[in-house]
PDB file of C-alpha atoms in Angstrom:
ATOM      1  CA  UNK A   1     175.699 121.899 -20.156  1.00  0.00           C
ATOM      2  CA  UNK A   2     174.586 118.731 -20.654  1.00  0.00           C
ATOM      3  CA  UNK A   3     176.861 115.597 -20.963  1.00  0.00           C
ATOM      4  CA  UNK A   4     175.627 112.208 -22.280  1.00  0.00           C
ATOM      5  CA  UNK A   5     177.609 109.864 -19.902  1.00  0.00           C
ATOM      6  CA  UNK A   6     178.593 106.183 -18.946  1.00  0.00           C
ATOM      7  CA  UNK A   7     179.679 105.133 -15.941  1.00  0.00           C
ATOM      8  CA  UNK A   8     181.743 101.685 -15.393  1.00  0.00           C
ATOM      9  CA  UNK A   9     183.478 100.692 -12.831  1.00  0.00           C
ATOM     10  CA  UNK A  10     184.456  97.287 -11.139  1.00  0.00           C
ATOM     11  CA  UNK A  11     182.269  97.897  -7.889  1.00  0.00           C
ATOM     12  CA  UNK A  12     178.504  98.261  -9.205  1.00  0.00           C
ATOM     13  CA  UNK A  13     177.807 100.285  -5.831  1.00  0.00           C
ATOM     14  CA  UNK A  14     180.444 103.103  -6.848  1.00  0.00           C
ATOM     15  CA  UNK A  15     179.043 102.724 -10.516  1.00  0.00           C
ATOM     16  CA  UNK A  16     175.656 103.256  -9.594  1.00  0.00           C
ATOM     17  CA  UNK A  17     176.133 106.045  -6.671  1.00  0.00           C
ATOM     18  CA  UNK A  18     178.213 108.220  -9.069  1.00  0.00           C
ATOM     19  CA  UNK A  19     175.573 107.712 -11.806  1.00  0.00           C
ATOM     20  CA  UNK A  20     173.016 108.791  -9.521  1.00  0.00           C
ATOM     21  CA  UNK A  21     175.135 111.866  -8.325  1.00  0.00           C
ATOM     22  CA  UNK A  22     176.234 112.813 -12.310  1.00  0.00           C
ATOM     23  CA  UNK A  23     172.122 112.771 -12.562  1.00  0.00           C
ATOM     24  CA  UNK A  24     171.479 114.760 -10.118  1.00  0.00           C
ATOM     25  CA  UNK A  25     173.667 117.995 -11.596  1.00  0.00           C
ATOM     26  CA  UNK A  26     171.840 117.607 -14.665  1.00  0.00           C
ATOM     27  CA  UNK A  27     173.650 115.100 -16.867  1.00  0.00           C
ATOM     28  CA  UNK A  28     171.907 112.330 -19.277  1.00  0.00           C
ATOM     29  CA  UNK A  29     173.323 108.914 -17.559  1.00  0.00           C
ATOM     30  CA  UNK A  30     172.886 106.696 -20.328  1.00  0.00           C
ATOM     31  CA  UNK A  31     174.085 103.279 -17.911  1.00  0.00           C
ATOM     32  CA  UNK A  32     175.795 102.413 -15.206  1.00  0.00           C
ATOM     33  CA  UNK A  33     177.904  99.394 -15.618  1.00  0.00           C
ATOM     34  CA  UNK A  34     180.448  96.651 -14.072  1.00  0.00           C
ATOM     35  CA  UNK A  35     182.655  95.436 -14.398  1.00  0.00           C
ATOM     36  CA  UNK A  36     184.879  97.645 -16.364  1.00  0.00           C
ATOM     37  CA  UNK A  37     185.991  94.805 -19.278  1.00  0.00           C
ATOM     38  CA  UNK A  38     182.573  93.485 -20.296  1.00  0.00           C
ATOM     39  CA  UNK A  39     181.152  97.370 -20.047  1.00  0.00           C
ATOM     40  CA  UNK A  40     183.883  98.546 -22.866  1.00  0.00           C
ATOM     41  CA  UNK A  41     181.476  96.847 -25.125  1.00  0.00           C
ATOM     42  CA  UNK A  42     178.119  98.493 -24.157  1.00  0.00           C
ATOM     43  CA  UNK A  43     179.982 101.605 -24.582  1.00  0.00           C
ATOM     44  CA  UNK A  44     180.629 101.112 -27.884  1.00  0.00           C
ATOM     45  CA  UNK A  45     177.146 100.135 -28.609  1.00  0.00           C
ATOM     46  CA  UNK A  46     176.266 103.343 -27.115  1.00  0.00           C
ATOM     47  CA  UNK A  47     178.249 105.508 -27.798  1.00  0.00           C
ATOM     48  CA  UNK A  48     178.417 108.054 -24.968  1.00  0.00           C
ATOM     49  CA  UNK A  49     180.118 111.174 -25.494  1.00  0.00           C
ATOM     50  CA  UNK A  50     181.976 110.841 -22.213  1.00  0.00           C
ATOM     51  CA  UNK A  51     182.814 107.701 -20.172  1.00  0.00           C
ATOM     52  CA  UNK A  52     184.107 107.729 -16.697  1.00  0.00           C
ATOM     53  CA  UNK A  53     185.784 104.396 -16.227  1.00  0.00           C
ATOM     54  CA  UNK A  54     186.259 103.438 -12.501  1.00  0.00           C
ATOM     55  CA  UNK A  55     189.597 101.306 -11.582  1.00  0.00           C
ATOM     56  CA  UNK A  56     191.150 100.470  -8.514  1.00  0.00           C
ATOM     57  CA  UNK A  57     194.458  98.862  -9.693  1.00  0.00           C
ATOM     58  CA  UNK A  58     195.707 101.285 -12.434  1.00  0.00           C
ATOM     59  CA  UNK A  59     199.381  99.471 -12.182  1.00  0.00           C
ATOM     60  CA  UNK A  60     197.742  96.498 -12.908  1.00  0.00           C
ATOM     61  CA  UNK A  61     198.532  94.435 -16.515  1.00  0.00           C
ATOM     62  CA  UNK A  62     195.720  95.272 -18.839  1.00  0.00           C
ATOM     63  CA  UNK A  63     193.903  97.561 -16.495  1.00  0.00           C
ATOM     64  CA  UNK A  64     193.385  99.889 -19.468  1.00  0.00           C
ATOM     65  CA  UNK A  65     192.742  97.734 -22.267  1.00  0.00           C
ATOM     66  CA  UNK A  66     188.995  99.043 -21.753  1.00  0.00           C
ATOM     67  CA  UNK A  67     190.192 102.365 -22.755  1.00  0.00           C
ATOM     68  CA  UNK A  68     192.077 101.424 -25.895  1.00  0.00           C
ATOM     69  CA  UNK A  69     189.088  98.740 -26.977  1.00  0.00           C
ATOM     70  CA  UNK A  70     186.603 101.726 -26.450  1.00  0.00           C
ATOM     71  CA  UNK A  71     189.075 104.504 -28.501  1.00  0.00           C
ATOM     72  CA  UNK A  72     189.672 101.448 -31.124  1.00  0.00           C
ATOM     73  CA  UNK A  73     186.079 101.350 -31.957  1.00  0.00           C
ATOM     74  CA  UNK A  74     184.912 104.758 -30.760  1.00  0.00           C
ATOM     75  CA  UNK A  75     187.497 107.360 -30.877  1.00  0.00           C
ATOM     76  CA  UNK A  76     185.126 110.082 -30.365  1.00  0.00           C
ATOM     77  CA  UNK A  77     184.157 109.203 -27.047  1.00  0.00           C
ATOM     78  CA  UNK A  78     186.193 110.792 -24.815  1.00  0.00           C
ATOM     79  CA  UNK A  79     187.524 107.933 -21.483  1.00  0.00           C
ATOM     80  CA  UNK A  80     188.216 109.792 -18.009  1.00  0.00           C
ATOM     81  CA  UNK A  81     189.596 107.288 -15.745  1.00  0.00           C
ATOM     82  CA  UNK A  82     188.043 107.071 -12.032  1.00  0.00           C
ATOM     83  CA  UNK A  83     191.036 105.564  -9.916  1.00  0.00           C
ATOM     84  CA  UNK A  84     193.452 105.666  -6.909  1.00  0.00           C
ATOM     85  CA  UNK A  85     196.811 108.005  -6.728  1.00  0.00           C
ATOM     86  CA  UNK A  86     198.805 106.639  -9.166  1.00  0.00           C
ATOM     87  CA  UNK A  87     202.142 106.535 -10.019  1.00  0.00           C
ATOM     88  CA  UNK A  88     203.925 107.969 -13.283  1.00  0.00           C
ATOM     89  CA  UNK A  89     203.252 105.176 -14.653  1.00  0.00           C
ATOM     90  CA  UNK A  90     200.013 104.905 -14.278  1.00  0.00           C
ATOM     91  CA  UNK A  91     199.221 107.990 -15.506  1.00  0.00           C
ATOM     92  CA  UNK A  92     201.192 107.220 -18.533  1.00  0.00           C
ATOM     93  CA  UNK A  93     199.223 104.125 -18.826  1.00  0.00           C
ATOM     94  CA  UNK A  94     196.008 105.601 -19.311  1.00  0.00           C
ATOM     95  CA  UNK A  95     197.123 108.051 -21.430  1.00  0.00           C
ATOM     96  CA  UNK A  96     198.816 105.813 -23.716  1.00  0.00           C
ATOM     97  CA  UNK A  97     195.373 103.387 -23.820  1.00  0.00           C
ATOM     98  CA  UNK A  98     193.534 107.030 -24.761  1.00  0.00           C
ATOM     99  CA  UNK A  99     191.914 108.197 -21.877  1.00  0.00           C
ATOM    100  CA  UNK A 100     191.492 111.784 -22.240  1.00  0.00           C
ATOM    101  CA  UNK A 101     191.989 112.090 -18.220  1.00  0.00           C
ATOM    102  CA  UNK A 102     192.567 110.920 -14.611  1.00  0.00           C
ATOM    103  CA  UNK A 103     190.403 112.020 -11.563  1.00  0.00           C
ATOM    104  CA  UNK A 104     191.572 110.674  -8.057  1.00  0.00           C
ATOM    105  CA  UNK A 105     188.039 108.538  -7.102  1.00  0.00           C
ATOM    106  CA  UNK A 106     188.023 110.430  -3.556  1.00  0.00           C
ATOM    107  CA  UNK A 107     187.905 113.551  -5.712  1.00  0.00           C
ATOM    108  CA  UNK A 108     184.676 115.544  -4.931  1.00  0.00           C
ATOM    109  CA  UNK A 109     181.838 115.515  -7.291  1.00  0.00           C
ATOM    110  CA  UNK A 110     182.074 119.209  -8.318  1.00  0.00           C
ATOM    111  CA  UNK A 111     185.601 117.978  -9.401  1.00  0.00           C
ATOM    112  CA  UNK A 112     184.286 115.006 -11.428  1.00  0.00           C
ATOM    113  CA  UNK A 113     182.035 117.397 -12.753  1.00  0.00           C
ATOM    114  CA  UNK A 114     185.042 119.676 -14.362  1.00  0.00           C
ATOM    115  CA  UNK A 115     187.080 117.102 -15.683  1.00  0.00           C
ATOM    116  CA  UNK A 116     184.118 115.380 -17.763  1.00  0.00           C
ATOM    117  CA  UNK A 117     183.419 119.029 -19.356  1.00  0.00           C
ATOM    118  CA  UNK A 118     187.003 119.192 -19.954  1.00  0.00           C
ATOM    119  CA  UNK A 119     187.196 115.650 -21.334  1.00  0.00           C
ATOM    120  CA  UNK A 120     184.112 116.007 -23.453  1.00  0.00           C
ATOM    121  CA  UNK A 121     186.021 119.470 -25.030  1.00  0.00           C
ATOM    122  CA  UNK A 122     188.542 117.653 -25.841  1.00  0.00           C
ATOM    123  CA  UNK A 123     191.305 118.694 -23.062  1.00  0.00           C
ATOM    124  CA  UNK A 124     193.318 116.967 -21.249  1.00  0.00           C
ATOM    125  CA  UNK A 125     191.249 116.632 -17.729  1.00  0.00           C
ATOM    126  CA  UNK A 126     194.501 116.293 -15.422  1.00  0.00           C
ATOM    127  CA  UNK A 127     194.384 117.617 -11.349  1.00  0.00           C
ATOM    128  CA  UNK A 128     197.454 119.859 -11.048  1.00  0.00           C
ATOM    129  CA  UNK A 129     198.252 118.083  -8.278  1.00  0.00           C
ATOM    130  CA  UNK A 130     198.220 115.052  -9.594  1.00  0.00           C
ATOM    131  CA  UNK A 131     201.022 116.020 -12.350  1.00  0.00           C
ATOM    132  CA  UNK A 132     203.133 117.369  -9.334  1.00  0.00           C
ATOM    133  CA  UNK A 133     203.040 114.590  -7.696  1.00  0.00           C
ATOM    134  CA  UNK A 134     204.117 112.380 -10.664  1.00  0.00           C
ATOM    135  CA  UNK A 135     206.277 115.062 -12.412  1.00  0.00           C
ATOM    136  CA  UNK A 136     208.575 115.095  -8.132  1.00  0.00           C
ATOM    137  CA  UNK A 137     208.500 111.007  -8.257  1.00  0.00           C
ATOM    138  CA  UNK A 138     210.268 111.126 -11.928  1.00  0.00           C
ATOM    139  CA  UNK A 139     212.318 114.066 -10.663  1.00  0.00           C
ATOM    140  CA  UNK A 140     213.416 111.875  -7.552  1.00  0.00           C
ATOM    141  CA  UNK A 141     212.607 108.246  -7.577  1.00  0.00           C
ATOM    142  CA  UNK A 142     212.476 106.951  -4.185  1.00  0.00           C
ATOM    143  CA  UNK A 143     215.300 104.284  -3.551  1.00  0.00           C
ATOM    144  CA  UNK A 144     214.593 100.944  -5.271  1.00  0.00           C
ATOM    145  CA  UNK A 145     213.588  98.361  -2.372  1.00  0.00           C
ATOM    146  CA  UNK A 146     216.924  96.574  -1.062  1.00  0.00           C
ATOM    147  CA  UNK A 147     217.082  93.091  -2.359  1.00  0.00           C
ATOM    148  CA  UNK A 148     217.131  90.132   0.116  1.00  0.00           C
ATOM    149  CA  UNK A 149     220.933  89.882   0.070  1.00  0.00           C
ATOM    150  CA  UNK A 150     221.315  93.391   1.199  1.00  0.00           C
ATOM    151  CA  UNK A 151     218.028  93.551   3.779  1.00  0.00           C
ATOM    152  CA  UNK A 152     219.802  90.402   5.185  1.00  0.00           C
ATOM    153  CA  UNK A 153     223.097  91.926   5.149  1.00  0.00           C
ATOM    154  CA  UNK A 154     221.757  94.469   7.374  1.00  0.00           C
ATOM    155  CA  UNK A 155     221.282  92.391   9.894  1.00  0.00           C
ATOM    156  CA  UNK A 156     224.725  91.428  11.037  1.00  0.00           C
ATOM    157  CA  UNK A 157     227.115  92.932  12.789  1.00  0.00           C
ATOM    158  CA  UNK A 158     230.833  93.408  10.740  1.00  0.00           C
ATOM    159  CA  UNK A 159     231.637  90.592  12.908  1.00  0.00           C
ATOM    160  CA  UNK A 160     228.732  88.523  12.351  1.00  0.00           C
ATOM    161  CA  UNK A 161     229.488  88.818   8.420  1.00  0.00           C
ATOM    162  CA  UNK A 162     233.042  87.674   8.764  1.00  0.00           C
ATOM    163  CA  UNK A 163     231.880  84.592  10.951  1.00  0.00           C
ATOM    164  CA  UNK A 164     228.961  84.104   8.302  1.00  0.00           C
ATOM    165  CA  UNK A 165     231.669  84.120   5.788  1.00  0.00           C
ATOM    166  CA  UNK A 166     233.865  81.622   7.261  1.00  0.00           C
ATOM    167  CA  UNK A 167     230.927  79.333   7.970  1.00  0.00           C
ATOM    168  CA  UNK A 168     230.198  79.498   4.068  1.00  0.00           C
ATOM    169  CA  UNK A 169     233.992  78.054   3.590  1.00  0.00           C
ATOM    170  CA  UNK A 170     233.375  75.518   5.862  1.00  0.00           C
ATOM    171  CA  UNK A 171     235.651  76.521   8.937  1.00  0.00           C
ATOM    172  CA  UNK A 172     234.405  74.947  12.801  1.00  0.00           C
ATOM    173  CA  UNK A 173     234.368  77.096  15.681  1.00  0.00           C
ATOM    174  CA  UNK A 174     237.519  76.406  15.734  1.00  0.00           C
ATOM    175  CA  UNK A 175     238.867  77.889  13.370  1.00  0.00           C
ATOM    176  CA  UNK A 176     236.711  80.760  13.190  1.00  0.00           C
ATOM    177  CA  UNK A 177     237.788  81.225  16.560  1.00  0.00           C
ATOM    178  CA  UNK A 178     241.996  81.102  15.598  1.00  0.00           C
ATOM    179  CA  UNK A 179     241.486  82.845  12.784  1.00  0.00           C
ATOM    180  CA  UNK A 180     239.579  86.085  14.325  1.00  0.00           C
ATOM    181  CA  UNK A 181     241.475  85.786  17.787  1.00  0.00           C
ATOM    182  CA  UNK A 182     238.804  85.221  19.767  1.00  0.00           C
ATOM    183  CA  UNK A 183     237.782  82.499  22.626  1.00  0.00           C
ATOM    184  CA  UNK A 184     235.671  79.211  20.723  1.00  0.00           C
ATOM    185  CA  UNK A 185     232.694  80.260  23.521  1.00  0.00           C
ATOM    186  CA  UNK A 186     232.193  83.962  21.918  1.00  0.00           C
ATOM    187  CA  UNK A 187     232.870  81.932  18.182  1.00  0.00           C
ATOM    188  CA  UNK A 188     230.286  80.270  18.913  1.00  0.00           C
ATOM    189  CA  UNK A 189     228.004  82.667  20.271  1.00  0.00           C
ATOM    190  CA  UNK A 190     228.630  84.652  16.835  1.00  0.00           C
ATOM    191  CA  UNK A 191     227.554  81.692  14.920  1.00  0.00           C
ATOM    192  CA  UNK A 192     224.370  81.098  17.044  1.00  0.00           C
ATOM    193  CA  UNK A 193     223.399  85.033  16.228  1.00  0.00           C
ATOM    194  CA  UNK A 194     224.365  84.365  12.916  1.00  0.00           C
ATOM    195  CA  UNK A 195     221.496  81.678  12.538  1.00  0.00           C
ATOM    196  CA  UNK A 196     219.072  83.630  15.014  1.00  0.00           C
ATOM    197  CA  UNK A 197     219.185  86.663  12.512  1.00  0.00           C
ATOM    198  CA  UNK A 198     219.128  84.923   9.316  1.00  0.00           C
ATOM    199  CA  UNK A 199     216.562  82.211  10.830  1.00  0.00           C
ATOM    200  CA  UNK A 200     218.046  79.101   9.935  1.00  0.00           C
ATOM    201  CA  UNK A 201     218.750  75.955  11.628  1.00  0.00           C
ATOM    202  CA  UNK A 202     222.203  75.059  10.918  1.00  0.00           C
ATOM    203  CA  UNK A 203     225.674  76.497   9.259  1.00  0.00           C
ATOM    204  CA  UNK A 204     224.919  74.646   5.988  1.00  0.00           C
ATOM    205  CA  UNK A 205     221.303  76.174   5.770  1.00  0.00           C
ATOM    206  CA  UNK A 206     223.026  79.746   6.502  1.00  0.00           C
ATOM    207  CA  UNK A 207     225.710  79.125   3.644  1.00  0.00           C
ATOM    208  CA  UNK A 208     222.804  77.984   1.151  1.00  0.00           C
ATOM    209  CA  UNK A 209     220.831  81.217   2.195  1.00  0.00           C
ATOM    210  CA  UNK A 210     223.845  83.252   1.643  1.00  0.00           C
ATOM    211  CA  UNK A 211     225.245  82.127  -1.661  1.00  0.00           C
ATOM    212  CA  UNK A 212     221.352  82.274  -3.213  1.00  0.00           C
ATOM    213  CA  UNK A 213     220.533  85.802  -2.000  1.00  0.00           C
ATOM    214  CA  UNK A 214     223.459  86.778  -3.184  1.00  0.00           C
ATOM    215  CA  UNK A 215     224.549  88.047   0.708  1.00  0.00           C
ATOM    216  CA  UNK A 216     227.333  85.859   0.254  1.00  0.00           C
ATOM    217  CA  UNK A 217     228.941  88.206  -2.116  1.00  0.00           C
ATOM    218  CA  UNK A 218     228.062  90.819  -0.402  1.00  0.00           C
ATOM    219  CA  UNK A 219     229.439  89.438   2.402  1.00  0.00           C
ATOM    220  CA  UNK A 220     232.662  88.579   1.150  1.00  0.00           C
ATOM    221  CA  UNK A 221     233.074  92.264  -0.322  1.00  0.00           C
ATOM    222  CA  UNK A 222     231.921  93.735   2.890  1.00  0.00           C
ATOM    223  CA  UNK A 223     234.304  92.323   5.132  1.00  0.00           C
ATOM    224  CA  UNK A 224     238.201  93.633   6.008  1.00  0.00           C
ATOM    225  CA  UNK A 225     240.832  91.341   5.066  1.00  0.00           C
ATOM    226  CA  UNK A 226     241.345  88.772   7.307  1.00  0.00           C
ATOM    227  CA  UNK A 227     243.968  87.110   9.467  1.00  0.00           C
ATOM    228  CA  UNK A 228     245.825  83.632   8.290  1.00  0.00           C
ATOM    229  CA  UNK A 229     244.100  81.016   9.113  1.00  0.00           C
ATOM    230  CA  UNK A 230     246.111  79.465  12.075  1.00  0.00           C
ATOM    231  CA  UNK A 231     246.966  75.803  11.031  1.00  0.00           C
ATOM    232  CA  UNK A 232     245.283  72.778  12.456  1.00  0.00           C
ATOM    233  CA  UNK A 233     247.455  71.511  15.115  1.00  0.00           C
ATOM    234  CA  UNK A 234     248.275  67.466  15.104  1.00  0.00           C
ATOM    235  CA  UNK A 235     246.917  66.145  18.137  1.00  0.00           C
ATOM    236  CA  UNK A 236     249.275  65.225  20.629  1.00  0.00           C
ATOM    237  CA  UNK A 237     250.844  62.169  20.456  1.00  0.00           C
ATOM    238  CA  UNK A 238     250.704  59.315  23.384  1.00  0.00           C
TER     239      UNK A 238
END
């Protein structure tokens, strides 16, 4: 059967090799067009039955507002989207804007092929896979990407966070050193690890870090409760 087609897509080479393929099997190409926002309006001058409307950022803001101008003014042309894997939202996306499907662009021709028939019958033109894949990533959303506070967080050691947090309230090796019971030499080798791993230059550049990421409260919760403080000691008198 014969299908009455428009191709757009971003990258004229992909819009005209496609084209030239769809031709090939048979199908009136009535233009191949880029990029994909000026084309919306020669579709709707033309009025296709099908469009296959290449994009290569389908998370992007607005990457479907082709779809929805083209349904807008010519709801019986049927929009299958050309793109990447996408992600549940993406596919929701298109959906939303109108298209009547979504075709991976790597998809073989013969594939292409199906989904415009299906699109241009009026059924949703969808590779099984595809819905699989985004019906297991709403099913199981992988782990949200750890915020700065906690990535940095992960780089101490539970020692290195308690020196971190004493640094934040200002104690000197000193005291860092009384109050964890250690020598001032291995204090102060904490504190130089401290800065290594956050790279900064100084204790007061390491407390700013902290308090605006947010490690600093992380910190604070993190750590075991600590020993007094030993008191500053007079100095001795002459």
């Amino acid at each position: 059967m014969v299908v009455r087609l428009m191709v757009v897509d971003d990258h004229r080479l992909h819009a005209e090799a496609l084209a030239s393929a769809l031709k090939l099997r048979g199908h009136r190409v009535l233009a191949a067009a880029a990029p994909a926002a000026g084309a919306a309006e020669l579709v709707v001058q033309r009025a296709p039955e099908v469009c296959v409307l290449g994009t290569a950022a389908p998370a992007e803001p607005g990457a479907f507002d082709p779809v929805a101008r083209i349904k807008r003014d010519r709801p019986q042309v049927a929009v299958l989207v050309l793109g990447p894997v996408p992600s549940p939202r993406g596919i929701a996306a298109a959906f939303a804007a109108g298209a009547s499907g979504y075709v991976r662009h790597d998809e073989r021709i013969e594939g292409v092929e199906r989904a415009i028939m299906k699109a241009r019958a009026g059924e949703a033109a969808v590779a099984p896979a595809l819905l699989q894949g985004a019906f297991a990533d709403l099913l199981n959303p992988p782990a949200k990407a750890d915020d700065e506070g906690h990535r940095l967080l992960q780089l101490l050691t539970p020692r290195e966070v308690e020196v971190l947090v004493r640094v934040a309230d200002g104690e000197d090796t000193r005291l860092i050193a009384a109050g964890m019971g250690i020598a001032p030499s291995t204090a102060r080798t904490h504190v130089q690890r401290v800065l290594m791993k956050l790279d900064v230059g100084s204790r007061l550049e390491a407390a700013a870090l902290a308090a605006r990421t947010g490690l600093l409260d992380r910190a604070v919760t993190a750590t075991v409760p600590r020993a007094p403080t030993a008191p500053a000691q007079p100095p001795d008198e002459a």
